[in-house]
Amino acid sequence: MGQRPSRSMPCPSQTPHPDIYIATGVLVQIKEALRPDGLFLGALFGGDTLFELRTSLQLAEINLEGGISPHVSPMTDTRDISNLLGRAGFTLLTVDVDEVKVAYPSMWELIEDLRDMGENNAIIGRRHFLHRDTLAAASAIYKELHGNKDGTVPATFQIIYMIGWKPAPTQPKPLERGTAKTNLKEIL
């Protein structure tokens, strides 16, 4: 499929993940729907979301089935969000991350909650089922590797918050580098 894309601006025919272009396209449409100097504020799950579940499923599959198939949809990395917002044409970008840990009685209740939230795996070409033995092993691995002292298991949700502004002629512009009147060394 071609060589790996560069960090600057990959060509669509060379990138292994066309989702980047879909996401950028959606962000461009959002920006165009805003009035000049309009605010876009968004939140989504980040790449470290459900790492406990992912690692447990992967270890169980490797041990019992000799390979792995992703069972949790891929999530974006925090570093990529500001790049996507910038490519879409937003200015004055701010990206922040929050991590929320939720305790569940077991992996089974977590999976039930994920299904109820509509957070099913969206990967095309994935294996659509897991053997019962693999799921039972994943549950035991989850409890062993990540379990809390009170018998519950944690589920980590990384939430990425993003802010971007639609450009406008009246929008405040950052000062030129080196033109500040106060030195940060004096403040800190």
Coordinates of N, CA and C in Angstrom, one line a residue:
M1 N 0.8 -1.2 0.0 CA 0.0 0.0 0.0 C 0.9 1.2 0.0
G2 N 2.1 1.1 -0.2 CA 3.0 2.3 -0.3 C 3.7 2.4 1.0
Q3 N 4.6 3.4 1.1 CA 5.4 3.6 2.3 C 4.6 4.4 3.4
R4 N 5.1 4.3 4.6 CA 4.4 5.0 5.7 C 4.4 6.5 5.5
P5 N 3.3 7.1 5.9 CA 3.2 8.6 5.7 C 4.1 9.3 6.6
S6 N 4.5 10.5 6.1 CA 5.3 11.4 7.0 C 4.4 12.1 8.0
R7 N 5.0 12.7 9.0 CA 4.3 13.4 10.0 C 3.7 14.7 9.5
S8 N 4.3 15.2 8.5 CA 3.8 16.5 8.0 C 2.4 16.5 7.4
M9 N 2.2 15.9 6.2 CA 0.9 15.8 5.6 C 0.9 14.6 4.7
P10 N 0.4 13.5 5.1 CA 0.5 12.3 4.3 C -0.4 12.4 3.1
C11 N -0.1 11.7 2.0 CA -0.9 11.6 0.9 C -2.0 10.5 1.1
P12 N -3.2 10.7 0.7 CA -4.3 9.7 1.0 C -3.9 8.3 0.4
S13 N -3.3 8.3 -0.7 CA -3.0 7.0 -1.3 C -1.9 6.2 -0.5
Q14 N -1.1 6.9 0.3 CA 0.0 6.3 1.0 C -0.4 6.0 2.5
T15 N -1.4 6.6 3.0 CA -1.7 6.3 4.4 C -2.4 5.0 4.6
P16 N -2.0 4.2 5.6 CA -2.7 3.0 5.9 C -4.0 3.2 6.6
H17 N -4.3 4.3 7.0 CA -5.6 4.6 7.8 C -6.4 5.7 7.2
P18 N -7.3 5.5 6.3 CA -8.1 6.6 5.7 C -9.0 7.2 6.6
D19 N -9.2 6.7 7.9 CA -10.0 7.3 8.9 C -9.5 8.7 9.2
I20 N -8.2 9.0 9.1 CA -7.7 10.3 9.3 C -8.3 11.3 8.4
Y21 N -8.5 10.9 7.2 CA -9.1 11.9 6.2 C -10.6 12.0 6.4
I22 N -11.3 10.9 6.9 CA -12.7 11.0 7.2 C -12.9 12.0 8.4
A23 N -12.0 11.8 9.4 CA -12.1 12.6 10.6 C -11.9 14.1 10.3
T24 N -10.8 14.3 9.4 CA -10.5 15.7 9.0 C -11.7 16.3 8.3
G25 N -12.3 15.5 7.4 CA -13.4 16.0 6.6 C -14.6 16.4 7.5
V26 N -14.9 15.6 8.5 CA -16.0 15.9 9.4 C -15.6 17.2 10.2
L27 N -14.4 17.3 10.6 CA -14.0 18.5 11.3 C -14.1 19.8 10.4
V28 N -13.8 19.6 9.2 CA -13.9 20.7 8.2 C -15.4 21.1 8.1
Q29 N -16.2 20.1 8.0 CA -17.7 20.4 7.9 C -18.2 21.1 9.2
I30 N -17.7 20.7 10.3 CA -18.1 21.4 11.6 C -17.6 22.8 11.6
K31 N -16.4 23.0 11.2 CA -15.8 24.4 11.2 C -16.6 25.2 10.2
E32 N -17.0 24.7 9.1 CA -17.7 25.5 8.1 C -19.2 25.8 8.6
A33 N -19.7 25.0 9.5 CA -21.0 25.3 10.0 C -21.0 26.4 11.1
L34 N -19.8 26.7 11.6 CA -19.7 27.7 12.6 C -19.7 29.1 12.0
R35 N -20.1 30.1 12.8 CA -19.9 31.5 12.3 C -18.5 31.9 12.6
P36 N -18.0 32.9 11.9 CA -16.6 33.4 12.2 C -16.4 33.6 13.7
D37 N -15.2 33.1 14.1 CA -14.8 33.2 15.5 C -15.7 32.3 16.4
G38 N -16.4 31.3 15.8 CA -17.2 30.4 16.5 C -16.4 29.3 17.2
L39 N -16.9 28.8 18.3 CA -16.2 27.8 19.1 C -16.7 26.4 18.8
F40 N -15.7 25.5 18.6 CA -16.0 24.0 18.6 C -15.4 23.4 19.9
L41 N -16.3 22.7 20.6 CA -15.9 22.1 21.8 C -16.3 20.6 21.7
G42 N -15.4 19.7 21.8 CA -15.7 18.3 21.6 C -15.0 17.4 22.6
A43 N -15.5 16.2 22.8 CA -14.8 15.2 23.7 C -15.0 13.8 23.0
L44 N -14.0 13.0 23.2 CA -14.1 11.6 22.7 C -13.1 10.7 23.5
F45 N -13.3 9.4 23.4 CA -12.5 8.5 24.1 C -11.1 8.5 23.4
G46 N -10.1 8.4 24.3 CA -8.7 8.4 23.8 C -8.1 7.0 23.7
G47 N -6.9 6.9 23.3 CA -6.2 5.7 23.0 C -6.0 4.8 24.2
D48 N -5.9 5.3 25.4 CA -5.7 4.5 26.6 C -7.0 4.0 27.2
T49 N -8.1 4.3 26.6 CA -9.4 3.8 27.0 C -9.4 2.3 27.0
L50 N -9.9 1.7 28.1 CA -10.1 0.2 28.2 C -8.8 -0.6 28.0
F51 N -7.7 0.0 28.3 CA -6.4 -0.8 28.1 C -6.4 -2.1 28.9
E52 N -7.1 -2.1 30.1 CA -7.1 -3.3 30.9 C -7.9 -4.4 30.1
L53 N -9.0 -4.1 29.5 CA -9.8 -5.1 28.8 C -9.1 -5.5 27.6
R54 N -8.4 -4.6 26.8 CA -7.7 -5.0 25.6 C -6.6 -6.0 25.9
T55 N -5.8 -5.6 27.0 CA -4.6 -6.5 27.3 C -5.1 -7.9 27.7
S56 N -6.2 -7.9 28.5 CA -6.7 -9.2 29.0 C -7.2 -10.1 27.8
L57 N -7.9 -9.5 26.9 CA -8.4 -10.2 25.8 C -7.3 -10.7 24.9
Q58 N -6.3 -9.9 24.7 CA -5.2 -10.3 23.8 C -4.4 -11.4 24.4
L59 N -4.1 -11.3 25.7 CA -3.3 -12.4 26.4 C -4.1 -13.7 26.3
A60 N -5.4 -13.7 26.6 CA -6.2 -14.9 26.6 C -6.3 -15.5 25.2
E61 N -6.4 -14.6 24.1 CA -6.4 -15.1 22.8 C -5.1 -15.7 22.3
I62 N -4.0 -15.1 22.7 CA -2.7 -15.6 22.4 C -2.5 -17.0 23.0
N63 N -2.9 -17.1 24.3 CA -2.7 -18.4 25.0 C -3.6 -19.5 24.5
L64 N -4.8 -19.2 24.2 CA -5.8 -20.2 23.8 C -6.0 -20.4 22.3
E65 N -5.8 -19.4 21.5 CA -6.2 -19.4 20.1 C -5.0 -19.2 19.2
G66 N -3.8 -18.9 19.8 CA -2.6 -18.7 19.0 C -2.5 -17.4 18.2
G67 N -3.3 -16.5 18.5 CA -3.3 -15.2 17.8 C -4.3 -14.3 18.3
I68 N -4.3 -13.0 17.8 CA -5.3 -12.1 18.4 C -6.1 -11.4 17.2
S69 N -7.2 -10.9 17.6 CA -8.1 -10.1 16.8 C -8.5 -9.0 17.6
P70 N -8.5 -7.8 17.1 CA -9.0 -6.6 18.0 C -10.5 -6.7 18.3
H71 N -10.8 -6.6 19.6 CA -12.2 -6.6 20.1 C -12.6 -5.3 20.7
V72 N -11.7 -4.4 20.7 CA -12.1 -3.0 21.2 C -11.7 -2.1 20.1
S73 N -12.7 -1.2 19.6 CA -12.4 -0.3 18.5 C -11.2 0.5 18.8
P74 N -10.4 0.8 17.8 CA -9.2 1.7 18.0 C -9.6 3.1 18.3
M75 N -8.9 3.7 19.2 CA -9.1 5.1 19.6 C -8.0 6.0 19.2
T76 N -8.2 7.2 19.1 CA -7.2 8.2 18.6 C -6.3 8.5 19.8
D77 N -5.1 8.8 19.4 CA -4.0 9.3 20.3 C -4.2 10.8 20.6
T78 N -3.9 11.2 21.8 CA -4.0 12.6 22.2 C -3.2 13.5 21.2
R79 N -2.0 13.1 20.9 CA -1.2 13.9 20.0 C -1.8 14.2 18.6
D80 N -2.6 13.3 18.2 CA -3.2 13.4 16.8 C -4.4 14.4 16.8
I81 N -5.0 14.7 17.9 CA -6.2 15.5 17.9 C -5.8 16.9 17.5
S82 N -4.8 17.5 18.0 CA -4.4 18.9 17.7 C -4.0 18.9 16.2
N83 N -3.3 17.9 15.7 CA -3.0 17.9 14.3 C -4.3 17.8 13.4
L84 N -5.2 17.0 13.8 CA -6.5 16.9 13.0 C -7.2 18.3 13.0
L85 N -7.3 18.9 14.2 CA -8.0 20.2 14.3 C -7.3 21.3 13.5
G86 N -5.9 21.2 13.5 CA -5.2 22.2 12.7 C -5.4 22.0 11.2
R87 N -5.4 20.7 10.8 CA -5.6 20.4 9.3 C -7.0 20.8 8.9
A88 N -7.9 20.7 9.8 CA -9.3 21.1 9.5 C -9.4 22.6 9.4
G89 N -8.4 23.4 9.9 CA -8.5 24.8 9.7 C -8.9 25.6 11.0
F90 N -9.0 24.9 12.1 CA -9.3 25.5 13.4 C -8.0 26.3 13.9
T91 N -8.3 27.3 14.7 CA -7.2 28.1 15.3 C -7.3 28.1 16.8
L92 N -6.3 28.6 17.5 CA -6.3 28.7 19.0 C -6.7 27.4 19.6
L93 N -6.0 26.4 19.3 CA -6.4 25.0 19.7 C -6.0 24.7 21.2
T94 N -6.8 24.0 21.8 CA -6.6 23.5 23.2 C -7.0 22.1 23.2
V95 N -6.1 21.2 23.7 CA -6.5 19.8 23.9 C -6.1 19.4 25.3
D96 N -7.0 18.7 26.0 CA -6.8 18.3 27.4 C -7.2 16.9 27.5
V97 N -6.7 16.2 28.5 CA -7.0 14.8 28.7 C -7.4 14.6 30.2
D98 N -8.4 13.8 30.4 CA -8.9 13.4 31.7 C -9.0 11.9 31.7
E99 N -8.6 11.3 32.8 CA -8.7 9.8 32.9 C -9.7 9.5 34.0
V100 N -10.7 8.7 33.7 CA -11.7 8.3 34.7 C -11.6 6.8 34.8
K101 N -11.5 6.3 36.1 CA -11.5 4.9 36.4 C -12.8 4.5 37.0
V102 N -13.4 3.5 36.5 CA -14.7 3.0 37.0 C -14.5 1.6 37.5
A103 N -15.0 1.3 38.7 CA -14.8 -0.1 39.2 C -16.1 -0.9 38.8
Y104 N -15.8 -2.1 38.4 CA -16.9 -3.0 38.0 C -16.7 -4.3 38.8
P105 N -17.8 -5.0 39.1 CA -17.7 -6.2 39.9 C -16.8 -7.3 39.1
S106 N -17.0 -7.3 37.8 CA -16.1 -8.2 37.0 C -16.1 -7.7 35.5
M107 N -15.4 -8.3 34.7 CA -15.3 -8.0 33.3 C -16.7 -8.1 32.6
W108 N -17.5 -9.0 33.1 CA -18.8 -9.2 32.5 C -19.7 -8.0 32.5
E109 N -19.7 -7.4 33.7 CA -20.6 -6.2 33.8 C -20.0 -5.0 33.0
L110 N -18.7 -4.9 32.8 CA -18.1 -3.9 31.9 C -18.6 -4.2 30.5
I111 N -18.5 -5.4 30.0 CA -18.9 -5.7 28.7 C -20.4 -5.4 28.5
E112 N -21.2 -5.7 29.5 CA -22.6 -5.4 29.4 C -22.8 -3.9 29.3
D113 N -22.1 -3.1 30.1 CA -22.2 -1.6 30.0 C -21.8 -1.1 28.6
L114 N -20.7 -1.6 28.1 CA -20.2 -1.2 26.8 C -21.3 -1.5 25.7
R115 N -21.9 -2.6 25.8 CA -22.9 -3.0 24.8 C -24.1 -2.0 25.0
D116 N -24.5 -1.7 26.2 CA -25.6 -0.8 26.5 C -25.3 0.6 26.0
M117 N -24.0 1.0 26.0 CA -23.6 2.3 25.5 C -23.5 2.4 24.0
G118 N -23.6 1.2 23.3 CA -23.4 1.2 21.9 C -22.0 1.2 21.5
E119 N -21.1 0.9 22.4 CA -19.7 0.8 22.1 C -19.2 -0.5 21.7
N120 N -19.9 -1.1 20.7 CA -19.5 -2.3 20.1 C -18.3 -2.1 19.2
N121 N -17.6 -3.1 18.9 CA -16.4 -3.0 18.0 C -16.8 -2.7 16.6
A122 N -16.2 -1.6 16.1 CA -16.6 -1.2 14.7 C -15.6 -1.6 13.7
I123 N -14.6 -2.4 14.0 CA -13.6 -2.8 13.0 C -14.2 -3.7 12.0
I124 N -13.9 -3.4 10.7 CA -14.3 -4.2 9.6 C -13.3 -5.4 9.5
G125 N -13.8 -6.6 9.2 CA -12.9 -7.7 9.0 C -12.4 -8.4 10.3
R126 N -13.0 -8.0 11.4 CA -12.6 -8.6 12.7 C -13.4 -10.0 12.9
R127 N -12.9 -10.7 13.8 CA -13.6 -12.0 14.2 C -14.8 -11.5 15.0
H128 N -15.9 -12.1 14.7 CA -17.2 -11.6 15.3 C -17.6 -12.4 16.5
F129 N -16.8 -13.3 17.0 CA -17.1 -14.0 18.2 C -15.8 -14.4 18.9
L130 N -16.0 -14.7 20.2 CA -14.9 -15.2 21.0 C -15.4 -16.5 21.6
H131 N -14.5 -17.4 21.7 CA -14.9 -18.7 22.3 C -15.1 -18.5 23.8
R132 N -16.0 -19.2 24.4 CA -16.4 -19.1 25.8 C -15.1 -19.3 26.7
D133 N -14.3 -20.3 26.3 CA -13.1 -20.5 27.1 C -12.1 -19.3 27.1
T134 N -12.1 -18.6 25.9 CA -11.2 -17.4 25.8 C -11.8 -16.3 26.7
L135 N -13.1 -16.1 26.7 CA -13.7 -15.1 27.5 C -13.5 -15.4 29.0
A136 N -13.6 -16.6 29.4 CA -13.4 -17.0 30.8 C -11.9 -16.7 31.2
A137 N -11.0 -17.1 30.3 CA -9.6 -16.8 30.6 C -9.3 -15.3 30.6
A138 N -9.9 -14.5 29.7 CA -9.7 -13.1 29.7 C -10.2 -12.5 31.1
S139 N -11.4 -13.0 31.5 CA -11.9 -12.5 32.8 C -10.9 -12.8 34.0
A140 N -10.4 -14.0 34.0 CA -9.4 -14.4 35.0 C -8.1 -13.5 34.9
I141 N -7.7 -13.3 33.7 CA -6.5 -12.5 33.5 C -6.7 -11.1 33.9
Y142 N -7.9 -10.5 33.6 CA -8.3 -9.2 33.9 C -8.2 -9.0 35.5
K143 N -8.8 -9.9 36.2 CA -8.9 -9.9 37.6 C -7.5 -10.0 38.2
E144 N -6.6 -10.9 37.7 CA -5.3 -11.1 38.2 C -4.4 -9.9 37.9
L145 N -4.4 -9.4 36.7 CA -3.4 -8.3 36.4 C -3.9 -7.0 36.8
H146 N -5.2 -6.7 36.8 CA -5.7 -5.4 37.1 C -6.6 -5.2 38.2
G147 N -7.0 -6.4 38.9 CA -8.0 -6.3 39.9 C -7.7 -5.5 41.1
N148 N -8.7 -4.9 41.7 CA -8.5 -4.1 42.9 C -8.6 -5.0 44.1
K149 N -8.1 -4.5 45.2 CA -8.1 -5.3 46.5 C -9.5 -5.7 47.0
D150 N -10.5 -4.8 46.6 CA -11.9 -5.1 47.1 C -12.6 -6.1 46.1
G151 N -11.9 -6.7 45.2 CA -12.4 -7.7 44.3 C -13.0 -7.2 43.0
T152 N -13.1 -5.9 42.9 CA -13.6 -5.3 41.6 C -12.5 -5.2 40.6
V153 N -12.9 -4.9 39.4 CA -11.9 -4.6 38.3 C -12.0 -3.2 37.8
P154 N -10.9 -2.5 37.5 CA -11.1 -1.1 37.0 C -11.2 -1.1 35.5
A155 N -11.9 -0.1 35.0 CA -12.0 0.2 33.6 C -11.6 1.6 33.4
T156 N -10.5 1.9 32.7 CA -10.0 3.2 32.5 C -10.6 3.8 31.2
F157 N -11.2 5.0 31.3 CA -11.7 5.7 30.2 C -10.9 7.0 30.1
Q158 N -10.1 7.1 29.0 CA -9.4 8.4 28.8 C -10.3 9.3 27.9
I159 N -10.5 10.4 28.4 CA -11.4 11.4 27.7 C -10.5 12.5 27.2
I160 N -10.6 12.7 25.9 CA -9.8 13.8 25.3 C -10.8 15.0 25.0
Y161 N -10.6 16.1 25.6 CA -11.4 17.3 25.3 C -10.6 18.2 24.3
M162 N -11.4 18.8 23.4 CA -10.7 19.6 22.4 C -11.5 20.9 22.1
I163 N -10.8 21.9 21.9 CA -11.3 23.2 21.6 C -10.6 23.8 20.4
G164 N -11.4 24.3 19.5 CA -10.9 25.0 18.3 C -11.8 26.1 17.9
W165 N -11.2 27.2 17.4 CA -12.0 28.3 16.9 C -12.0 28.5 15.4
K166 N -13.1 28.8 14.8 CA -13.1 29.1 13.4 C -12.4 30.4 13.2
P167 N -11.5 30.5 12.3 CA -10.7 31.7 12.0 C -11.7 32.9 11.7
A168 N -11.3 34.1 12.1 CA -12.0 35.3 11.8 C -11.0 36.5 11.8
P169 N -11.2 37.5 11.0 CA -10.3 38.6 11.0 C -10.2 39.3 12.4
T170 N -11.2 39.3 13.2 CA -11.2 40.0 14.5 C -10.6 39.1 15.6
Q171 N -10.3 37.9 15.3 CA -9.8 37.0 16.3 C -8.4 37.4 16.8
P172 N -8.3 37.3 18.2 CA -6.9 37.7 18.7 C -5.8 36.8 18.1
K173 N -4.7 37.4 17.8 CA -3.6 36.7 17.3 C -2.5 36.6 18.3
P174 N -1.7 35.5 18.3 CA -0.6 35.4 19.3 C 0.5 36.4 18.9
L175 N 1.2 36.9 19.9 CA 2.2 37.9 19.7 C 3.4 37.2 19.0
E176 N 4.2 37.9 18.3 CA 5.4 37.4 17.7 C 6.4 36.8 18.8
R177 N 7.1 35.8 18.5 CA 8.0 35.2 19.4 C 9.0 36.2 19.9
G178 N 9.2 36.3 21.2 CA 10.3 37.2 21.7 C 9.8 38.6 22.0
T179 N 8.5 38.9 21.8 CA 8.0 40.2 22.0 C 7.3 40.4 23.3
A180 N 7.3 39.4 24.2 CA 6.6 39.5 25.5 C 7.3 40.5 26.4
K181 N 6.5 41.2 27.2 CA 7.0 42.2 28.1 C 7.5 41.6 29.4
T182 N 7.0 40.4 29.7 CA 7.4 39.7 31.0 C 8.1 38.4 30.7
N183 N 9.2 38.2 31.4 CA 9.9 36.9 31.2 C 9.3 35.8 32.1
L184 N 9.0 34.7 31.5 CA 8.4 33.6 32.3 C 9.4 33.2 33.5
K185 N 10.7 33.3 33.3 CA 11.6 33.0 34.4 C 11.4 33.8 35.6
E186 N 11.0 35.1 35.4 CA 10.7 35.9 36.5 C 9.4 35.5 37.3
I187 N 8.5 35.0 36.6 CA 7.2 34.6 37.2 C 7.4 33.2 37.9
L188 N 8.0 32.3 37.3 CA 8.2 31.0 37.8 C 9.3 31.0 38.8

